[in-house]
Amino acid sequence: MIRTSRIPNGVIVEGQIRGQGDLVVAGVVEGSLDVDGLVLIESTGQVRGPIRARSISVSGSVQGPLTADESVRLEPGARVVGDVVAANVSAALGAMVRGRVRMAGAERLDRTEGGTVRAPWSSTGTLVAARTATGMIAAPKMERAASPQRIESPAVVEDKPKRSRTVTAAQPAAAPPVAAPVAPVAAPPVAAPPVAPPLVAAPVVAAAAPAVVAPVRHAPPSPVMPSIGRVRARRKDGADRDAG
Amino acid sequence: MTESRERAGVIGAGLVLMGRLRGEGDMRVEGVLEGEIDLDGDVSLGATSNVVAPVRGRSVVIEGELVGDVTAERDLTVCAGGRVRGDVRAARLAIDDGAIIDGMLDMAFDLGPGASR
């Protein structure tokens, strides 16, 4: 019993082919192919229509989607315009494709850390989200520059008592580029306790009213926590734990 | 070829580059790169590489993980174990068995006579 069908070179099929067995196309098929075996499109073969099979190997040209349960192999000289979906898709140098490819394991890419890059330099060891699409390079870069400092900025809770006015003013002047992009995230927790006037007041004071001479307050007041009472603010990184 | 190999730059496996890699010359990335690669030269992303960037190069070989669009002026090879999420543009393309691509493939070619409809 011959289970391999063959459309020879010079033969044109108009209509759909479906059924069991393998199929070799060296001629032209204008219509769909749907078989449960292998489909082999030889270099002279042309198919205009969707192809469904267990495995597909293409050396000729196909205009239409390729769907295989197992594998799609594109040989040198293959010309494919259409989406390619299979568990395994491979292409040799010299195969030409226009279309979307989807293969098994792509779901793993969904869950992979690609798109987030482990940041070994960060003290927290967290993942830094990286938006990946083209054209978004500048934006994440700016955010990235800010991110290490974003970690630190909540820690600037205490001011050194001896610090002079000029220093406090200079500090916020450097801060805005950091604080601004991350404001929705970083600012509220910082602003909530009235502990960090330099950070809160930073953009306004530095930009708008340098002339207003505020009385120099060397140490900001400690926050009052209802249940505990007056407590000293702690650095998040615990750097002052021994001291305090 | 030997000369260009000698001049080839490397981002080692333990290295993290955040930013843009551009200019002339061949580069091999084994570490982490986030930003952009735009080189007039051959780019190869090693098996340990994790690149989140659009990549443009003369010939590009991918053995590691790449998230971003790739454009190769000549050959693009995705080796076994290589993973690409993003659109692919190349003059010639090779996808090895075991490589994973999720994205659009875009190559300039004609299907031949009678193909246009």
Tab-separated table of C-alpha atoms in Angstrom:
chain	number	residue	atom	x	y	z
A	1	MET	CA	0.000	0.000	0.000
A	2	ILE	CA	1.437	3.315	-1.026
A	3	ARG	CA	1.040	5.810	1.729
A	4	THR	CA	3.115	8.506	0.142
A	5	SER	CA	1.334	10.696	-2.345
A	6	ARG	CA	3.183	12.818	-4.832
A	7	ILE	CA	2.245	15.869	-6.847
A	8	PRO	CA	4.933	15.909	-9.548
A	9	ASN	CA	6.516	18.913	-11.122
A	10	GLY	CA	4.258	20.348	-13.821
A	11	VAL	CA	1.023	19.322	-12.161
A	12	ILE	CA	-1.242	21.975	-10.752
A	13	VAL	CA	-3.807	21.100	-8.107
A	14	GLU	CA	-6.626	23.521	-7.548
A	15	GLY	CA	-8.511	22.592	-4.433
A	16	GLN	CA	-7.854	21.094	-1.067
A	17	ILE	CA	-5.960	17.926	-0.235
A	18	ARG	CA	-6.637	16.127	3.006
A	19	GLY	CA	-6.322	12.648	4.434
A	20	GLN	CA	-3.789	10.179	5.748
A	21	GLY	CA	-0.243	9.450	4.753
A	22	ASP	CA	2.647	11.482	3.551
A	23	LEU	CA	2.614	13.969	0.734
A	24	VAL	CA	5.375	15.174	-1.528
A	25	VAL	CA	4.705	18.292	-3.545
A	26	ALA	CA	6.945	19.046	-6.495
A	27	GLY	CA	4.205	20.742	-8.492
A	28	VAL	CA	1.767	23.486	-7.616
A	29	VAL	CA	-1.067	23.303	-5.128
A	30	GLU	CA	-3.563	26.128	-4.984
A	31	GLY	CA	-5.486	25.220	-1.905
A	32	SER	CA	-5.048	23.726	1.495
A	33	LEU	CA	-3.098	20.653	2.567
A	34	ASP	CA	-4.168	18.715	5.628
A	35	VAL	CA	-2.606	15.316	6.204
A	36	ASP	CA	-1.610	13.327	9.261
A	37	GLY	CA	1.848	12.404	8.024
A	38	LEU	CA	4.739	14.296	6.580
A	39	VAL	CA	4.472	16.997	3.984
A	40	LEU	CA	7.511	17.633	1.845
A	41	ILE	CA	7.536	20.643	-0.432
A	42	GLU	CA	10.345	20.151	-2.891
A	43	SER	CA	12.324	22.965	-4.416
A	44	THR	CA	10.044	23.090	-7.456
A	45	GLY	CA	6.950	22.825	-5.286
A	46	GLN	CA	4.639	25.734	-4.673
A	47	VAL	CA	1.732	25.814	-2.286
A	48	ARG	CA	-0.673	28.673	-1.955
A	49	GLY	CA	-2.809	27.831	1.005
A	50	PRO	CA	-2.542	26.642	4.576
A	51	ILE	CA	-0.621	23.457	5.364
A	52	ARG	CA	-1.367	21.221	8.324
A	53	ALA	CA	0.580	18.034	8.998
A	54	ARG	CA	2.509	16.111	11.580
A	55	SER	CA	5.760	17.399	10.193
A	56	ILE	CA	6.502	19.729	7.336
A	57	SER	CA	9.680	20.157	5.370
A	58	VAL	CA	9.923	22.967	2.878
A	59	SER	CA	12.447	23.510	0.097
A	60	GLY	CA	10.044	25.284	-2.251
A	61	SER	CA	7.690	28.136	-1.707
A	62	VAL	CA	4.628	28.377	0.470
A	63	GLN	CA	2.163	31.177	0.802
A	64	GLY	CA	0.049	30.390	3.808
A	65	PRO	CA	0.394	29.332	7.402
A	66	LEU	CA	2.354	26.197	8.299
A	67	THR	CA	1.034	24.235	11.250
A	68	ALA	CA	2.733	21.039	12.356
A	69	ASP	CA	2.272	18.911	15.440
A	70	GLU	CA	5.908	17.988	15.542
A	71	SER	CA	8.306	19.943	13.429
A	72	VAL	CA	8.690	22.375	10.595
A	73	ARG	CA	11.968	22.307	8.753
A	74	LEU	CA	12.857	25.050	6.298
A	75	GLU	CA	15.608	23.993	3.940
A	76	PRO	CA	17.858	26.311	1.948
A	77	GLY	CA	15.805	27.808	-0.838
A	78	ALA	CA	12.573	27.653	1.100
A	79	ARG	CA	10.339	30.678	0.699
A	80	VAL	CA	7.563	31.000	3.208
A	81	VAL	CA	5.109	33.813	3.655
A	82	GLY	CA	2.883	32.965	6.556
A	83	ASP	CA	2.915	32.070	10.190
A	84	VAL	CA	4.793	29.001	11.329
A	85	VAL	CA	3.502	27.070	14.312
A	86	ALA	CA	5.053	23.811	15.473
A	87	ALA	CA	6.641	22.170	18.464
A	88	ASN	CA	9.960	22.515	16.689
A	89	VAL	CA	10.836	25.000	14.017
A	90	SER	CA	14.214	24.992	12.398
A	91	ALA	CA	15.563	26.810	9.405
A	92	ALA	CA	18.735	26.424	7.428
A	93	LEU	CA	20.735	29.384	6.254
A	94	GLY	CA	19.177	30.335	2.945
A	95	ALA	CA	15.593	29.781	3.960
A	96	MET	CA	13.448	32.867	3.749
A	97	VAL	CA	10.496	33.531	5.980
A	98	ARG	CA	8.044	36.321	6.489
A	99	GLY	CA	5.610	35.644	9.285
A	100	ARG	CA	5.250	34.921	12.921
A	101	VAL	CA	6.896	31.882	14.443
A	102	ARG	CA	5.582	30.171	17.479
A	103	MET	CA	7.159	27.042	18.851
A	104	ALA	CA	7.021	24.944	21.968
A	105	GLY	CA	9.041	26.477	24.704
A	106	ALA	CA	7.842	29.931	23.837
A	107	GLU	CA	5.621	29.659	26.902
A	108	ARG	CA	8.778	29.245	28.907
A	109	LEU	CA	9.833	32.562	27.539
A	110	ASP	CA	6.689	33.977	29.036
A	111	ARG	CA	7.807	32.958	32.465
A	112	THR	CA	11.453	33.513	31.990
A	113	GLU	CA	13.404	36.263	33.584
A	114	GLY	CA	14.104	37.705	30.208
A	115	GLY	CA	12.740	41.180	30.528
A	116	THR	CA	13.962	41.339	34.063
A	117	VAL	CA	17.633	41.222	34.669
A	118	ARG	CA	19.119	40.188	37.942
A	119	ALA	CA	20.971	43.107	39.359
A	120	PRO	CA	23.888	41.811	41.369
A	121	TRP	CA	25.092	45.292	42.209
A	122	SER	CA	21.938	46.253	43.998
A	123	SER	CA	22.065	45.867	47.736
A	124	THR	CA	18.689	44.239	47.812
A	125	GLY	CA	19.507	41.817	45.033
A	126	THR	CA	16.184	42.500	43.488
A	127	LEU	CA	15.299	42.148	39.869
A	128	VAL	CA	15.334	45.291	37.881
A	129	ALA	CA	12.502	45.424	35.464
A	130	ALA	CA	13.598	46.141	31.966
A	131	ARG	CA	11.121	47.245	29.431
A	132	THR	CA	12.392	45.752	26.289
A	133	ALA	CA	10.613	47.078	23.295
A	134	THR	CA	12.580	49.052	20.816
A	135	GLY	CA	12.599	52.741	21.407
A	136	MET	CA	12.179	52.469	25.112
A	137	ILE	CA	15.841	52.381	25.817
A	138	ALA	CA	16.208	55.915	27.013
A	139	ALA	CA	13.407	55.740	29.477
A	140	PRO	CA	14.451	52.645	31.393
A	141	LYS	CA	17.994	53.882	31.426
A	142	MET	CA	16.976	56.999	33.254
A	143	GLU	CA	14.976	54.991	35.696
A	144	ARG	CA	17.823	52.626	36.145
A	145	ALA	CA	20.165	55.408	37.033
A	146	ALA	CA	17.673	56.401	39.636
A	147	SER	CA	17.014	52.996	41.017
A	148	PRO	CA	20.034	52.501	43.237
A	149	GLN	CA	19.404	55.862	44.788
A	150	ARG	CA	15.754	55.149	45.084
A	151	ILE	CA	16.697	52.389	47.432
A	152	GLU	CA	18.781	54.736	49.458
A	153	SER	CA	16.541	57.736	49.476
A	154	PRO	CA	14.061	56.501	52.089
A	155	ALA	CA	17.069	55.870	54.240
A	156	VAL	CA	17.944	59.541	54.337
A	157	VAL	CA	15.572	59.923	57.205
A	158	GLU	CA	17.886	61.571	59.616
A	159	ASP	CA	19.852	64.683	59.115
A	160	LYS	CA	23.079	65.130	60.845
A	161	PRO	CA	22.516	67.796	63.496
A	162	LYS	CA	25.550	69.828	62.510
A	163	ARG	CA	24.574	70.145	58.909
A	164	SER	CA	24.433	73.698	57.663
A	165	ARG	CA	21.757	75.310	55.564
A	166	THR	CA	23.840	75.280	52.425
A	167	VAL	CA	24.395	71.593	52.655
A	168	THR	CA	20.740	70.823	53.098
A	169	ALA	CA	19.973	72.980	50.116
A	170	ALA	CA	22.621	71.372	47.973
A	171	GLN	CA	21.420	67.931	48.784
A	172	PRO	CA	17.909	68.355	47.469
A	173	ALA	CA	19.241	70.117	44.423
A	174	ALA	CA	20.862	66.865	43.482
A	175	ALA	CA	17.860	64.887	44.510
A	176	PRO	CA	15.081	65.997	42.103
A	177	PRO	CA	16.195	63.966	39.088
A	178	VAL	CA	16.116	60.999	41.377
A	179	ALA	CA	12.950	61.762	43.214
A	180	ALA	CA	10.986	63.028	40.259
A	181	PRO	CA	10.669	59.920	38.079
A	182	VAL	CA	9.924	57.649	40.975
A	183	ALA	CA	7.795	60.149	42.813
A	184	PRO	CA	4.595	58.097	42.921
A	185	VAL	CA	6.433	55.221	44.486
A	186	ALA	CA	9.131	56.722	46.565
A	187	ALA	CA	7.732	60.050	47.651
A	188	PRO	CA	4.677	59.128	49.728
A	189	PRO	CA	6.442	56.914	52.244
A	190	VAL	CA	9.134	59.512	52.581
A	191	ALA	CA	6.717	62.365	52.856
A	192	ALA	CA	4.452	60.706	55.373
A	193	PRO	CA	6.576	61.172	58.453
A	194	PRO	CA	7.603	64.790	58.808
A	195	VAL	CA	11.088	63.564	59.335
A	196	ALA	CA	12.631	64.365	56.050
A	197	PRO	CA	12.008	67.980	55.211
A	198	PRO	CA	14.985	68.206	52.877
A	199	LEU	CA	13.566	65.567	50.587
A	200	VAL	CA	9.997	66.741	50.709
A	201	ALA	CA	10.737	70.349	50.253
A	202	ALA	CA	13.492	69.721	47.787
A	203	PRO	CA	12.051	70.643	44.401
A	204	VAL	CA	9.965	73.524	45.651
A	205	VAL	CA	12.449	75.191	47.900
A	206	ALA	CA	15.420	74.755	45.640
A	207	ALA	CA	13.677	75.987	42.526
A	208	ALA	CA	11.082	78.474	43.641
A	209	ALA	CA	12.144	80.309	46.750
A	210	PRO	CA	15.811	80.302	47.477
A	211	ALA	CA	15.375	83.805	48.853
A	212	VAL	CA	13.114	82.727	51.654
A	213	VAL	CA	15.460	82.300	54.550
A	214	ALA	CA	13.995	79.649	56.702
A	215	PRO	CA	15.278	79.342	60.216
A	216	VAL	CA	17.874	76.622	60.231
A	217	ARG	CA	16.562	73.638	62.000
A	218	HIS	CA	19.416	71.331	62.711
A	219	ALA	CA	17.483	68.250	63.637
A	220	PRO	CA	14.021	67.437	62.394
A	221	PRO	CA	11.525	66.435	65.032
A	222	SER	CA	11.134	62.762	65.681
A	223	PRO	CA	7.907	61.210	64.600
A	224	VAL	CA	5.318	60.351	67.181
A	225	MET	CA	3.908	56.900	66.771
A	226	PRO	CA	0.603	56.542	68.578
A	227	SER	CA	1.246	53.185	70.106
A	228	ILE	CA	4.907	53.571	70.884
A	229	GLY	CA	5.378	57.217	71.562
A	230	ARG	CA	8.224	59.293	70.356
A	231	VAL	CA	10.779	57.164	68.614
A	232	ARG	CA	13.898	57.791	66.747
A	233	ALA	CA	13.664	57.144	63.054
A	234	ARG	CA	15.839	54.340	61.827
A	235	ARG	CA	17.649	53.934	58.642
A	236	LYS	CA	16.160	51.197	56.555
A	237	ASP	CA	19.495	49.587	55.934
A	238	GLY	CA	20.180	49.471	59.645
A	239	ALA	CA	23.425	51.346	59.305
A	240	ASP	CA	22.730	53.326	62.467
A	241	ARG	CA	21.559	50.410	64.502
A	242	ASP	CA	24.723	50.142	66.564
A	243	ALA	CA	24.928	53.866	67.048
A	244	GLY	CA	21.389	54.240	68.220
B	1	MET	CA	38.783	37.046	9.665
B	2	THR	CA	41.589	36.274	12.048
B	3	GLU	CA	42.296	39.921	12.403
B	4	SER	CA	38.715	40.741	13.207
B	5	ARG	CA	38.654	37.915	15.719
B	6	GLU	CA	41.626	39.389	17.444
B	7	ARG	CA	39.937	42.705	17.694
B	8	ALA	CA	36.700	41.191	18.899
B	9	GLY	CA	35.462	42.585	22.157
B	10	VAL	CA	33.938	40.511	24.898
B	11	ILE	CA	31.478	41.211	27.670
B	12	GLY	CA	32.393	38.430	30.059
B	13	ALA	CA	30.038	36.090	31.820
B	14	GLY	CA	30.150	37.956	35.098
B	15	LEU	CA	29.674	41.348	33.581
B	16	VAL	CA	26.565	43.464	33.471
B	17	LEU	CA	26.306	46.225	30.912
B	18	MET	CA	23.490	48.690	31.178
B	19	GLY	CA	23.468	50.934	28.205
B	20	ARG	CA	24.279	51.196	24.572
B	21	LEU	CA	26.865	49.238	22.720
B	22	ARG	CA	27.641	50.812	19.387
B	23	GLY	CA	30.370	51.456	16.919
B	24	GLU	CA	32.522	49.279	14.724
B	25	GLY	CA	33.983	45.927	15.541
B	26	ASP	CA	32.934	42.487	16.576
B	27	MET	CA	31.499	41.848	19.996
B	28	ARG	CA	30.773	38.757	21.962
B	29	VAL	CA	28.450	39.002	24.939
B	30	GLU	CA	28.584	36.327	27.606
B	31	GLY	CA	27.131	38.350	30.430
B	32	VAL	CA	24.107	40.506	30.960
B	33	LEU	CA	23.393	43.432	28.703
B	34	GLU	CA	20.465	45.715	28.961
B	35	GLY	CA	20.038	48.600	26.596
B	36	GLU	CA	20.954	48.477	22.951
B	37	ILE	CA	23.436	46.828	20.650
B	38	ASP	CA	24.109	48.627	17.391
B	39	LEU	CA	27.342	47.541	15.791
B	40	ASP	CA	28.922	47.575	12.361
B	41	GLY	CA	30.366	44.184	13.044
B	42	ASP	CA	29.536	40.677	14.041
B	43	VAL	CA	27.633	40.194	17.258
B	44	SER	CA	27.519	36.927	19.085
B	45	LEU	CA	25.502	36.359	22.207
B	46	GLY	CA	26.978	33.445	24.112
B	47	ALA	CA	25.197	30.657	25.904
B	48	THR	CA	25.368	32.399	29.258
B	49	SER	CA	24.242	35.726	27.936
B	50	ASN	CA	21.046	37.412	28.929
B	51	VAL	CA	20.400	40.360	26.706
B	52	VAL	CA	17.466	42.674	26.904
B	53	ALA	CA	17.998	45.007	24.015
B	54	PRO	CA	17.317	45.596	20.391
B	55	VAL	CA	20.274	44.176	18.520
B	56	ARG	CA	21.639	45.292	15.177
B	57	GLY	CA	24.742	43.888	13.635
B	58	ARG	CA	26.312	42.556	10.482
B	59	SER	CA	26.087	38.906	11.382
B	60	VAL	CA	24.420	37.885	14.597
B	61	VAL	CA	24.745	34.561	16.387
B	62	ILE	CA	22.476	33.861	19.334
B	63	GLU	CA	23.210	31.077	21.785
B	64	GLY	CA	21.748	32.654	24.884
B	65	GLU	CA	18.596	34.465	25.785
B	66	LEU	CA	17.589	37.607	24.002
B	67	VAL	CA	14.555	39.757	24.546
B	68	GLY	CA	14.362	42.373	21.854
B	69	ASP	CA	14.236	42.798	18.134
B	70	VAL	CA	17.169	41.590	16.068
B	71	THR	CA	18.348	42.969	12.783
B	72	ALA	CA	21.196	41.319	10.959
B	73	GLU	CA	22.515	42.811	7.743
B	74	ARG	CA	23.812	39.410	6.737
B	75	ASP	CA	23.319	36.158	8.586
B	76	LEU	CA	21.365	35.581	11.715
B	77	THR	CA	21.872	32.253	13.456
B	78	VAL	CA	19.859	31.115	16.427
B	79	CYS	CA	21.719	28.124	17.826
B	80	ALA	CA	20.348	25.269	19.868
B	81	GLY	CA	19.554	26.615	23.283
B	82	GLY	CA	19.209	30.105	21.933
B	83	ARG	CA	16.007	31.882	22.801
B	84	VAL	CA	14.694	34.971	21.124
B	85	ARG	CA	11.643	36.957	21.962
B	86	GLY	CA	11.225	39.695	19.481
B	87	ASP	CA	11.015	40.377	15.807
B	88	VAL	CA	13.720	39.120	13.539
B	89	ARG	CA	15.040	40.808	10.426
B	90	ALA	CA	17.890	39.329	8.475
B	91	ALA	CA	19.203	38.806	4.976
B	92	ARG	CA	19.704	35.139	5.767
B	93	LEU	CA	18.423	33.216	8.717
B	94	ALA	CA	19.275	29.910	10.319
B	95	ILE	CA	17.277	28.443	13.165
B	96	ASP	CA	18.928	25.394	14.656
B	97	ASP	CA	17.052	22.523	16.217
B	98	GLY	CA	16.384	23.353	19.816
B	99	ALA	CA	16.282	27.071	19.311
B	100	ILE	CA	13.221	28.969	20.401
B	101	ILE	CA	11.915	32.039	18.684
B	102	ASP	CA	8.822	33.935	19.560
B	103	GLY	CA	8.210	36.773	17.195
B	104	MET	CA	7.874	37.877	13.624
B	105	LEU	CA	10.332	36.866	10.974
B	106	ASP	CA	10.802	39.445	8.278
B	107	MET	CA	12.967	38.802	5.275
B	108	ALA	CA	12.945	40.481	1.910
B	109	PHE	CA	12.330	38.066	-0.942
B	110	ASP	CA	10.000	37.273	-3.814
B	111	LEU	CA	7.911	34.173	-3.856
B	112	GLY	CA	8.328	33.770	-7.594
B	113	PRO	CA	5.977	34.032	-10.533
B	114	GLY	CA	2.283	33.893	-9.866
B	115	ALA	CA	2.786	34.230	-6.193
B	116	SER	CA	1.400	37.671	-5.774
B	117	ARG	CA	-2.236	37.743	-5.090
